[in-house]
mmCIF file of C-alpha atoms in Angstrom:
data_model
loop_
_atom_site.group_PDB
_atom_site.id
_atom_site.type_symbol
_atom_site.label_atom_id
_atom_site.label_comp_id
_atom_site.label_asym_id
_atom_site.label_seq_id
_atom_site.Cartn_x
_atom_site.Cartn_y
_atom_site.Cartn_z
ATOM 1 C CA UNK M 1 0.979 -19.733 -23.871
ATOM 2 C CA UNK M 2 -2.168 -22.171 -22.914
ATOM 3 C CA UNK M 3 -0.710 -22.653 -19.365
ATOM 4 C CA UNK M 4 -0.131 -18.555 -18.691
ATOM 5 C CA UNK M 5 -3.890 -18.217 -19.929
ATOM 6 C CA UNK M 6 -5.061 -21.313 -17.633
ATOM 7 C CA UNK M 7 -3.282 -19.651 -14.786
ATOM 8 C CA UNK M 8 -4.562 -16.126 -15.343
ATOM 9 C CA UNK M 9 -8.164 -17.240 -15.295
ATOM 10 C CA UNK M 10 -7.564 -19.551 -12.713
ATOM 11 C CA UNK M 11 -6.158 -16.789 -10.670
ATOM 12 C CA UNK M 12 -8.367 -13.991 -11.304
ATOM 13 C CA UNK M 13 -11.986 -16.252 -10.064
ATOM 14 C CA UNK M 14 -9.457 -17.636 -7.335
ATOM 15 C CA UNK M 15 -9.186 -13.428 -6.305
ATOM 16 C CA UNK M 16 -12.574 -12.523 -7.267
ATOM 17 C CA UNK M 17 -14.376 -15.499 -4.964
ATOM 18 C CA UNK M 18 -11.968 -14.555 -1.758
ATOM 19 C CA UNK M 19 -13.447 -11.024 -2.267
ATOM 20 C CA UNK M 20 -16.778 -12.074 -2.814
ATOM 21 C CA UNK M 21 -16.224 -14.055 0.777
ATOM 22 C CA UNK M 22 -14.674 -11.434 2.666
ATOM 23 C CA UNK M 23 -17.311 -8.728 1.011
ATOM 24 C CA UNK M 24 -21.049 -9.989 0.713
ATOM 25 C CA UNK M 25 -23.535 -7.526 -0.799
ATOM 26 C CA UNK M 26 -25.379 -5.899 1.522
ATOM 27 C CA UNK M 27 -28.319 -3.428 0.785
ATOM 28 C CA UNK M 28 -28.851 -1.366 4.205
ATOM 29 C CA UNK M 29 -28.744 2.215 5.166
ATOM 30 C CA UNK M 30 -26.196 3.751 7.730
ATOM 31 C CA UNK M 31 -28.916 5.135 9.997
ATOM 32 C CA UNK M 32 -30.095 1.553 10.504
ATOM 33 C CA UNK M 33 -26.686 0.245 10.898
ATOM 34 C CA UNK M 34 -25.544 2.864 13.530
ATOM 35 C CA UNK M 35 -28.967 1.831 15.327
ATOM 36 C CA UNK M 36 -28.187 -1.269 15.377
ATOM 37 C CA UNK M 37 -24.465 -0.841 17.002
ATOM 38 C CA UNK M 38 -26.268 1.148 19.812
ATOM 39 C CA UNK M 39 -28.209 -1.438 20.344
ATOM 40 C CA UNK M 40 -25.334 -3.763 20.332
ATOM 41 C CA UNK M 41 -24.442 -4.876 24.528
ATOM 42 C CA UNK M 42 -20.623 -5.906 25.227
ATOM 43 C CA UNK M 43 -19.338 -6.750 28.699
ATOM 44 C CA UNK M 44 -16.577 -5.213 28.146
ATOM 45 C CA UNK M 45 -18.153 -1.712 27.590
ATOM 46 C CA UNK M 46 -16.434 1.676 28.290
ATOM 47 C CA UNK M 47 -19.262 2.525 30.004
ATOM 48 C CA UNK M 48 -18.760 0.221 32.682
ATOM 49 C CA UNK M 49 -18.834 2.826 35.916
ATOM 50 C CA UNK M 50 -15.889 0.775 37.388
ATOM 51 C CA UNK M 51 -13.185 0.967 34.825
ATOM 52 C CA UNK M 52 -12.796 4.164 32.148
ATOM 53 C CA UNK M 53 -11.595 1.687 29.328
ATOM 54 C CA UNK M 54 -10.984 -1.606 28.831
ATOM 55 C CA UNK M 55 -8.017 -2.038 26.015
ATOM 56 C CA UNK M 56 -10.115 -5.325 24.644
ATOM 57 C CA UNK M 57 -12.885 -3.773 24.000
ATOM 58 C CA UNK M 58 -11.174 -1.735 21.407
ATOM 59 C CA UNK M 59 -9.367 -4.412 19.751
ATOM 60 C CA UNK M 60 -11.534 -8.037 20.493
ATOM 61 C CA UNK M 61 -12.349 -9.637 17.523
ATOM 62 C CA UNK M 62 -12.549 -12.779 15.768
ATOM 63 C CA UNK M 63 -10.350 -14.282 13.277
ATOM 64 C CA UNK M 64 -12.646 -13.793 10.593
ATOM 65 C CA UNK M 65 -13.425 -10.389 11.078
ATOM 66 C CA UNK M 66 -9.520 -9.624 11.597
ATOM 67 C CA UNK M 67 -9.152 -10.749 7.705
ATOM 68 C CA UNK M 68 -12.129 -8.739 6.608
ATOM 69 C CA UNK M 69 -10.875 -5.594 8.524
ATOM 70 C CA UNK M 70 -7.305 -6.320 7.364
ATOM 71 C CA UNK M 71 -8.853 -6.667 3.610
ATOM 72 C CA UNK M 72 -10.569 -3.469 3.994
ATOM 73 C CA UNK M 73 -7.755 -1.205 5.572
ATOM 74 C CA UNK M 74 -6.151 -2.543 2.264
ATOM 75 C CA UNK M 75 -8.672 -1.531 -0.084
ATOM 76 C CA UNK M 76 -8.820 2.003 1.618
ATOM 77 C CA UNK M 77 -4.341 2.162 1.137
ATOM 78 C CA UNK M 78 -4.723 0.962 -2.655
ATOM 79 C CA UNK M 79 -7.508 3.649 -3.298
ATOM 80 C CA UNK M 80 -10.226 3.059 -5.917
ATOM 81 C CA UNK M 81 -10.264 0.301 -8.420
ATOM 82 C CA UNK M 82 -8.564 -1.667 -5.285
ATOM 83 C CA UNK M 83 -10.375 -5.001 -6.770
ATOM 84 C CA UNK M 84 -8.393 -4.495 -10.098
ATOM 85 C CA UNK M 85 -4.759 -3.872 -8.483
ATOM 86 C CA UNK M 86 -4.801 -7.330 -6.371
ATOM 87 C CA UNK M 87 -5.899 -8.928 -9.259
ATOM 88 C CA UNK M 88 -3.447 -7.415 -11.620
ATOM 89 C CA UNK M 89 -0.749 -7.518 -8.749
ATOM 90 C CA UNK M 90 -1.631 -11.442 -8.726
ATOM 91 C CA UNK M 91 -1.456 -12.059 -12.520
ATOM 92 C CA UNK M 92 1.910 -9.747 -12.646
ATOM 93 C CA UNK M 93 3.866 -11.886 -10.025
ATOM 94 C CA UNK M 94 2.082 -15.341 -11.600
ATOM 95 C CA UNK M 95 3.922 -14.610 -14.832
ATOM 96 C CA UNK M 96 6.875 -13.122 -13.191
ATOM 97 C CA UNK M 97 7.125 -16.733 -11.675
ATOM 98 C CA UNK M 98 6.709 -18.549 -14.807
ATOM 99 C CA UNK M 99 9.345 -16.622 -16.810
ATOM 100 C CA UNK M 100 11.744 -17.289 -13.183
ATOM 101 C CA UNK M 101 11.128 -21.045 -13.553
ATOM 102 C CA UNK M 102 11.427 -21.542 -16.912
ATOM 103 C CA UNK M 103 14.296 -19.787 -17.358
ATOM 104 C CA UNK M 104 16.248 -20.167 -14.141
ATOM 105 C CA UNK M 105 14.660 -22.510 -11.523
ATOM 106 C CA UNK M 106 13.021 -25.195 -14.179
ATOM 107 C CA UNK M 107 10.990 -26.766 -10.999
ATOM 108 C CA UNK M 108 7.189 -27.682 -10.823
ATOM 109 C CA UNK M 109 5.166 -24.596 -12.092
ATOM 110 C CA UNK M 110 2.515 -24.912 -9.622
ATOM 111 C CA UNK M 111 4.579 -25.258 -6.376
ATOM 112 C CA UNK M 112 6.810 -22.007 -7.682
ATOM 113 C CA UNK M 113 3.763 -19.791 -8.221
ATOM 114 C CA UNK M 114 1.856 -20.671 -5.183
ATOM 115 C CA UNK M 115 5.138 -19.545 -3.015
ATOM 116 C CA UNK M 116 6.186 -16.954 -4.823
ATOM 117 C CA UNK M 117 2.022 -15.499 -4.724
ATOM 118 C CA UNK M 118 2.952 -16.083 -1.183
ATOM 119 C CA UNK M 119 6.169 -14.493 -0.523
ATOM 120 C CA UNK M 120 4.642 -11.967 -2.642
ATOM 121 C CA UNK M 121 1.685 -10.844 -1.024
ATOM 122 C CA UNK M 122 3.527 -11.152 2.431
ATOM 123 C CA UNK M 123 6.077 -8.270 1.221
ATOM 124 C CA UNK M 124 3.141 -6.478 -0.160
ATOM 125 C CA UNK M 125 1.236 -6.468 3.186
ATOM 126 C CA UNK M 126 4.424 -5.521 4.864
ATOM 127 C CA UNK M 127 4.881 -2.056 2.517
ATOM 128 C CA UNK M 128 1.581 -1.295 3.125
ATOM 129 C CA UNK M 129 1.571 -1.514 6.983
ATOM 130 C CA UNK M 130 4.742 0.175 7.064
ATOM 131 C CA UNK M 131 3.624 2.836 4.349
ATOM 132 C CA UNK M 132 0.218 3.081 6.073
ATOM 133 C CA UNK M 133 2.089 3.634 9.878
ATOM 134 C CA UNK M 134 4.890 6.209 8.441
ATOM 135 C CA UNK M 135 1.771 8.384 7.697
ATOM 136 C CA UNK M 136 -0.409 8.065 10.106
ATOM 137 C CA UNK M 137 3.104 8.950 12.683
ATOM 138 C CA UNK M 138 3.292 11.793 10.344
ATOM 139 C CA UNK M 139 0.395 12.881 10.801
ATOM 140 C CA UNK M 140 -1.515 12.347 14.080
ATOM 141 C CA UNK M 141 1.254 14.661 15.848
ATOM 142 C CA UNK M 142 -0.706 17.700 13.545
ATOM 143 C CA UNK M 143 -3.793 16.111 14.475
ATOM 144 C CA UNK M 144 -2.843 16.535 18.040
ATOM 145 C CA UNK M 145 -1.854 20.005 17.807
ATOM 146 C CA UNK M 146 -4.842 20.982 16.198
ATOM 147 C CA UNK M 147 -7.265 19.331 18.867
ATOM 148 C CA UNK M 148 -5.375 20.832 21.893
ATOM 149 C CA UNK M 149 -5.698 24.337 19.931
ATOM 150 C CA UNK M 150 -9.673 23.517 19.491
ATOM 151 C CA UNK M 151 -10.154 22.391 23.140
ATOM 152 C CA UNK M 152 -8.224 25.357 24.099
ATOM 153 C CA UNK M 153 -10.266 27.723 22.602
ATOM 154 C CA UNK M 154 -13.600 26.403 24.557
ATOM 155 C CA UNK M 155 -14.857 23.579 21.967
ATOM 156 C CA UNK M 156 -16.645 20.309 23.351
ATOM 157 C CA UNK M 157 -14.770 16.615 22.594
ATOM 158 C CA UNK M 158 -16.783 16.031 19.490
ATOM 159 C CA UNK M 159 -16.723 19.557 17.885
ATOM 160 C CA UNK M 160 -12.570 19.433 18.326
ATOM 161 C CA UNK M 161 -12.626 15.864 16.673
ATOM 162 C CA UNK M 162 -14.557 17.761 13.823
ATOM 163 C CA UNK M 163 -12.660 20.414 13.672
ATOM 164 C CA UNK M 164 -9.363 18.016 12.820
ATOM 165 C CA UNK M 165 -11.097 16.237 10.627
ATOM 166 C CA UNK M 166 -12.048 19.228 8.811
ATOM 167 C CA UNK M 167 -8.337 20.941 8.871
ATOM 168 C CA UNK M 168 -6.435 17.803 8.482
ATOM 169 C CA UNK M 169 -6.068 15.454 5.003
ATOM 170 C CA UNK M 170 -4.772 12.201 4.799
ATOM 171 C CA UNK M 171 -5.703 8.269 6.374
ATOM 172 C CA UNK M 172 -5.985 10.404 10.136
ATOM 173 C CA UNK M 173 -8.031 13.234 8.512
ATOM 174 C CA UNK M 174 -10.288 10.953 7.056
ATOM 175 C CA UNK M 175 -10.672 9.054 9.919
ATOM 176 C CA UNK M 176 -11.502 11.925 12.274
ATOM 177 C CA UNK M 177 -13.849 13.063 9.618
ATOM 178 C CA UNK M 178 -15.546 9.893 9.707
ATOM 179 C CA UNK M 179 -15.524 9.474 13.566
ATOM 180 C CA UNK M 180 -17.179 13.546 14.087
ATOM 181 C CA UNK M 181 -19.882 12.265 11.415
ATOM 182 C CA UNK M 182 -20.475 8.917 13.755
ATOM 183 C CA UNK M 183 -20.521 11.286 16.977
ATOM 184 C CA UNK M 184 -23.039 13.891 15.474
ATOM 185 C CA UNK M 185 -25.319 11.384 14.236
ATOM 186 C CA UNK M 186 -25.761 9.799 17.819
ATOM 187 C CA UNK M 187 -23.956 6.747 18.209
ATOM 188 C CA UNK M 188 -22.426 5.220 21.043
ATOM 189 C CA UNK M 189 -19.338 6.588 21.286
ATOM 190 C CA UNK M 190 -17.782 2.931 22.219
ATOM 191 C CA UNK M 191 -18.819 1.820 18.867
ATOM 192 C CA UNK M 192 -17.182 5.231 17.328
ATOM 193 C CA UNK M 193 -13.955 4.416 18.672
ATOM 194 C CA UNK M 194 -13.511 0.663 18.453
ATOM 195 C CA UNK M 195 -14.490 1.700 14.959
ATOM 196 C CA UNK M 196 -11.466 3.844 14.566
ATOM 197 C CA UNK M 197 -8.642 1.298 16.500
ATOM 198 C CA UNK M 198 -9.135 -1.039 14.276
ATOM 199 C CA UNK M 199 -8.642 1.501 11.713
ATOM 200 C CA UNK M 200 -5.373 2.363 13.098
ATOM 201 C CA UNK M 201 -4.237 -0.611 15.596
ATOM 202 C CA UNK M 202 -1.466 1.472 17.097
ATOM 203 C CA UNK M 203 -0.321 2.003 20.635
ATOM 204 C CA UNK M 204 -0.774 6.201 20.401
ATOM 205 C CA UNK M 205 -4.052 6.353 18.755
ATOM 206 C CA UNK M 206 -5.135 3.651 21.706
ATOM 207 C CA UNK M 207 -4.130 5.751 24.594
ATOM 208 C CA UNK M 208 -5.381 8.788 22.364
ATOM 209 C CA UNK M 209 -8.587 6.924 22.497
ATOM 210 C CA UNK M 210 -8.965 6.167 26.587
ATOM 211 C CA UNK M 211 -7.989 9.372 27.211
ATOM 212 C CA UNK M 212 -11.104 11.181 25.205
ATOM 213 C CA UNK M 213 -13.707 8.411 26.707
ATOM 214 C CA UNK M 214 -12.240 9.171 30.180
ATOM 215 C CA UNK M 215 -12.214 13.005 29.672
ATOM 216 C CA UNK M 216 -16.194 12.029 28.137
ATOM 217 C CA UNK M 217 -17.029 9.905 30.757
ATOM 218 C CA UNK M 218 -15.147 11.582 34.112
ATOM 219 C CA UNK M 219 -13.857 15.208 32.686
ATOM 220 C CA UNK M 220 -10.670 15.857 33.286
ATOM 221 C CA UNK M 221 -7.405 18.214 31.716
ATOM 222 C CA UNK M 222 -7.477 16.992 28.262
ATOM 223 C CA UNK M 223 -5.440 19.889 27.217
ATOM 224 C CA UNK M 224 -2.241 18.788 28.999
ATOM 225 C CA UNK M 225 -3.031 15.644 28.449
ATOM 226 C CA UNK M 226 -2.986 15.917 24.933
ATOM 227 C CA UNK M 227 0.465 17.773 25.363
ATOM 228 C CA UNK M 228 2.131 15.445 26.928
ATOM 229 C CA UNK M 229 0.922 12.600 24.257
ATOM 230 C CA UNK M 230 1.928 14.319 21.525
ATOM 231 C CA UNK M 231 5.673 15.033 23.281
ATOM 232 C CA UNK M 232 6.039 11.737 24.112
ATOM 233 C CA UNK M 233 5.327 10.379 20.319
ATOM 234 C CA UNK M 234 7.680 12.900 19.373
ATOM 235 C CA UNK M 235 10.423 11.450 21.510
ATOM 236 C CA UNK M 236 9.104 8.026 20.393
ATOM 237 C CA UNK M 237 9.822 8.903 16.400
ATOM 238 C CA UNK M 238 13.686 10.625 17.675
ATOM 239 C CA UNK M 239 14.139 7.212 19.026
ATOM 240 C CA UNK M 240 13.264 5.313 16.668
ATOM 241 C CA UNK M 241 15.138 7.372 13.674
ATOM 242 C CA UNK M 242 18.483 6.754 15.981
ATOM 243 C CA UNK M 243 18.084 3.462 16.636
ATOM 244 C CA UNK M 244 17.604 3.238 12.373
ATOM 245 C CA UNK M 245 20.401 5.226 12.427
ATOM 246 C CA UNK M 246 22.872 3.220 14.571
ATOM 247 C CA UNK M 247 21.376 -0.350 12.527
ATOM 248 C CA UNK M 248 21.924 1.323 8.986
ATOM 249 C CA UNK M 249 25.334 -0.229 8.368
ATOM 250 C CA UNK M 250 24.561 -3.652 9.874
ATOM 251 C CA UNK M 251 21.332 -3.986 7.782
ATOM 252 C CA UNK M 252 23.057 -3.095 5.032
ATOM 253 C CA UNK M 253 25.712 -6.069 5.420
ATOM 254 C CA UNK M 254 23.311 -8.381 6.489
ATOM 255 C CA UNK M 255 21.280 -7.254 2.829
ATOM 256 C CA UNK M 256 24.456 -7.456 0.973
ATOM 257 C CA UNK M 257 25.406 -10.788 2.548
ATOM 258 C CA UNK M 258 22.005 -12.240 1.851
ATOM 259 C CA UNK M 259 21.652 -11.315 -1.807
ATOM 260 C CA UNK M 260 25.480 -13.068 -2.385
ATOM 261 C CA UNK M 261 24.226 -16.781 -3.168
ATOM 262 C CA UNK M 262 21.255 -15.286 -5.367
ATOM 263 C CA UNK M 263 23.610 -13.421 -7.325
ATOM 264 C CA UNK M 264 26.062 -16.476 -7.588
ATOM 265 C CA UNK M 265 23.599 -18.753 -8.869
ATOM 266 C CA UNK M 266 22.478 -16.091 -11.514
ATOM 267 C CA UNK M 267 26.242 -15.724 -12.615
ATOM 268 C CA UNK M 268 26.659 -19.722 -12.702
ATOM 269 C CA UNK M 269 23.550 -19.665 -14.710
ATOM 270 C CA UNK M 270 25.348 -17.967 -17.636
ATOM 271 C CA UNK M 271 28.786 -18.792 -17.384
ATOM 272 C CA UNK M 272 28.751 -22.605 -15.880
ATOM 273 C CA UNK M 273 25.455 -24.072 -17.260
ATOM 274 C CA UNK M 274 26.245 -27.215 -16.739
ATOM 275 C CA UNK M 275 27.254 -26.779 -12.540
ATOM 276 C CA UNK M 276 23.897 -24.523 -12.572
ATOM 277 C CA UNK M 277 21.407 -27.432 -14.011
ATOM 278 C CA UNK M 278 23.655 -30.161 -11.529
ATOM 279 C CA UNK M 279 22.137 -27.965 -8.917
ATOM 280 C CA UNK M 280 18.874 -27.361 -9.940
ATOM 281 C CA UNK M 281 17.861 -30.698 -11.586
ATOM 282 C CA UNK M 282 19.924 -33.652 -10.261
ATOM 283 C CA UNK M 283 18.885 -35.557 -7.394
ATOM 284 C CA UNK M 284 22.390 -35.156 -5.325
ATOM 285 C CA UNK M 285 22.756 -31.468 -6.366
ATOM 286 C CA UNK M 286 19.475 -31.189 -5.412
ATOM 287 C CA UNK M 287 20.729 -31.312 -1.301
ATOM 288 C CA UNK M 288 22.864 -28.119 -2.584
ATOM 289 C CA UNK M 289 20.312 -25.909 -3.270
ATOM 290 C CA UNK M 290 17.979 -27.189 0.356
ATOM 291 C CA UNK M 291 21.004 -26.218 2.125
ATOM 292 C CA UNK M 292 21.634 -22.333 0.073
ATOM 293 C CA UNK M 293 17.408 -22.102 0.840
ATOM 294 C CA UNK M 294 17.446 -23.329 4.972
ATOM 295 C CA UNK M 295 20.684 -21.529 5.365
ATOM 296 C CA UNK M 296 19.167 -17.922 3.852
ATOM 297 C CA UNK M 297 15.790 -18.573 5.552
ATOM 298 C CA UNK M 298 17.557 -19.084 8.693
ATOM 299 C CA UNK M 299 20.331 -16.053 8.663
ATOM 300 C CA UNK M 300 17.649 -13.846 7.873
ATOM 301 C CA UNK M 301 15.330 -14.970 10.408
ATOM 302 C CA UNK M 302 18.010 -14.573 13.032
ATOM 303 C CA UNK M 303 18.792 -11.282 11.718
ATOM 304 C CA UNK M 304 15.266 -10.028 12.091
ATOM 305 C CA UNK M 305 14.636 -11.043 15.176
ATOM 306 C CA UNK M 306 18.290 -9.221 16.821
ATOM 307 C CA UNK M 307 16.740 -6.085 14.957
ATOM 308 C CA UNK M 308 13.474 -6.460 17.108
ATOM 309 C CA UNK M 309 15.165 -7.018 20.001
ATOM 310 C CA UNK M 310 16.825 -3.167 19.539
ATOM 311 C CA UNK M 311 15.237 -1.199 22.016
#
């Protein structure tokens, strides 16, 4: 009981210092701090008269401020109290890890948590991306459709990003919300939309991105072009639903093949105790259970990377 309490506290001030690193207080008004990004002087500039867009000036950053923009597209998917549910997220797969080693795995304590916080927070990351992308492809089609109708209908670039923010909910919503509120209060619009691709680090909402800075910048058909975006993300999704389609039964195996040995060594656990601790605690079985581990690892892996390679 002393060691789950020792870990608990040790893991909640381990949580609450990385956000206190990542998230400094700062006491400043947004007036001031849109001020200062248009004041703010990048070579890389979409205003350069030579170029209408240059794709790093929408994503450059440093590794530092990748983690802090990763942490806070987090907070924003986890919704208020965000603090609270990493830290209880922590302390719930902590103790899941000492009940796993002291009743199955009976290996050092510390070495099992840190991995499994590891392992843990890498599939957590991984939902979140995946839930975070499923909506924002669900949604930036309407968005779309809504801006084409606006820009139709005689409104200005800015007003038509208003007028989606205003008609759509959701991440996309939001963000258009937040980018017409940027716009209207005068700054740059470089600064608006680097803003918002590092919000949304995706491919469409890139190209969705040159194409209203060109049509800013140069003018241009943004009505067609808008069309022919939102067909080809449509086509995109069709794609993409096949090809999940066509992999269903061979992910399924590969699952079903991978959680075999797991559910082996659970059933030796309770019916051959004595084969299960030769495994897990003698030096010699020891080589057994390396093997089942960099045998897994490596299927998987290989397995992973054939489904990224479907086109």
């Amino acid at each position: 009981m002393l060691i789950k309490l020792l870990l608990g506290v040790l893991l909640v001030c381990s949580a609450f210092l990385f956000y206190r690193i990542l998230n400094p207080k700062r006491h400043h008004d947004y007036i001031d701090e849109a001020a200062k990004f248009n004041q703010t002087v990048h070579l890389n500039s979409m205003m350069d008269d030579h170029q209408a867009v240059d794709l790093l000036s929408l994503s450059d950053q440093t590794f530092k401020q990748k983690i802090e923009q990763e942490f806070r597209n987090i907070k924003l998917q986890l919704g208020a109290r965000a603090e609270l549910k990493i830290i209880l997220f922590a302390l719930l797969v902590a103790f899941a890890c000492y009940e796993l080693n002291s009743g199955i795995l009976q290996a050092n304590l510390i070495v099992i948590i840190i991995l499994g916080e590891i392992i843990a927070a890498y599939l957590a990351l991984g939902f979140l991306k995946k839930r975070e992308m499923n909506a924002f492809e669900d949604s930036f089609p309407i968005a779309l459709n809504i801006m084409t109708s606006a820009v139709s209908a005689g409104e200005s670039v800015m007003h038509a990003v208003i007028h989606v923010g205003n008609n759509l909910e959701g991440p996309v919503g939001k963000e258009f919300r937040l980018m017409g509120n940027r716009l209207q209060m005068g700054e740059a619009p470089d600064e608006v939309f680097r803003k918002s691709c590092r919000r949304f680090p995706y491919r469409a909402f890139y190209f969705f991105v040159i194409t209203l800075r060109a049509n800013m910048r140069r003018g241009g058909q943004l009505k067609d072009v808008m069309s022919k975006l939102n067909r080809i993300m449509f086509n995109a999704r069709a794609i993409d639903k096949k090809k999940m389609a066509m992999t269903s039964e061979a992910r399924a195996s590969a699952k079903i093949v991978a959680a075999i040995p797991c559910i082996f060594m659970v059933i030796m656990r309770m019916f051959s105790p004595e084969n299960f601790h030769y495994v897990m605690t003698d030096p010699t079985g020891r080589y057994i259970l390396y093997y089942l581990i960099a045998s897994e690892f490596t299927g998987i892996s290989i397995i992973v990377w054939l489904m990224k390679g479907v086109k």
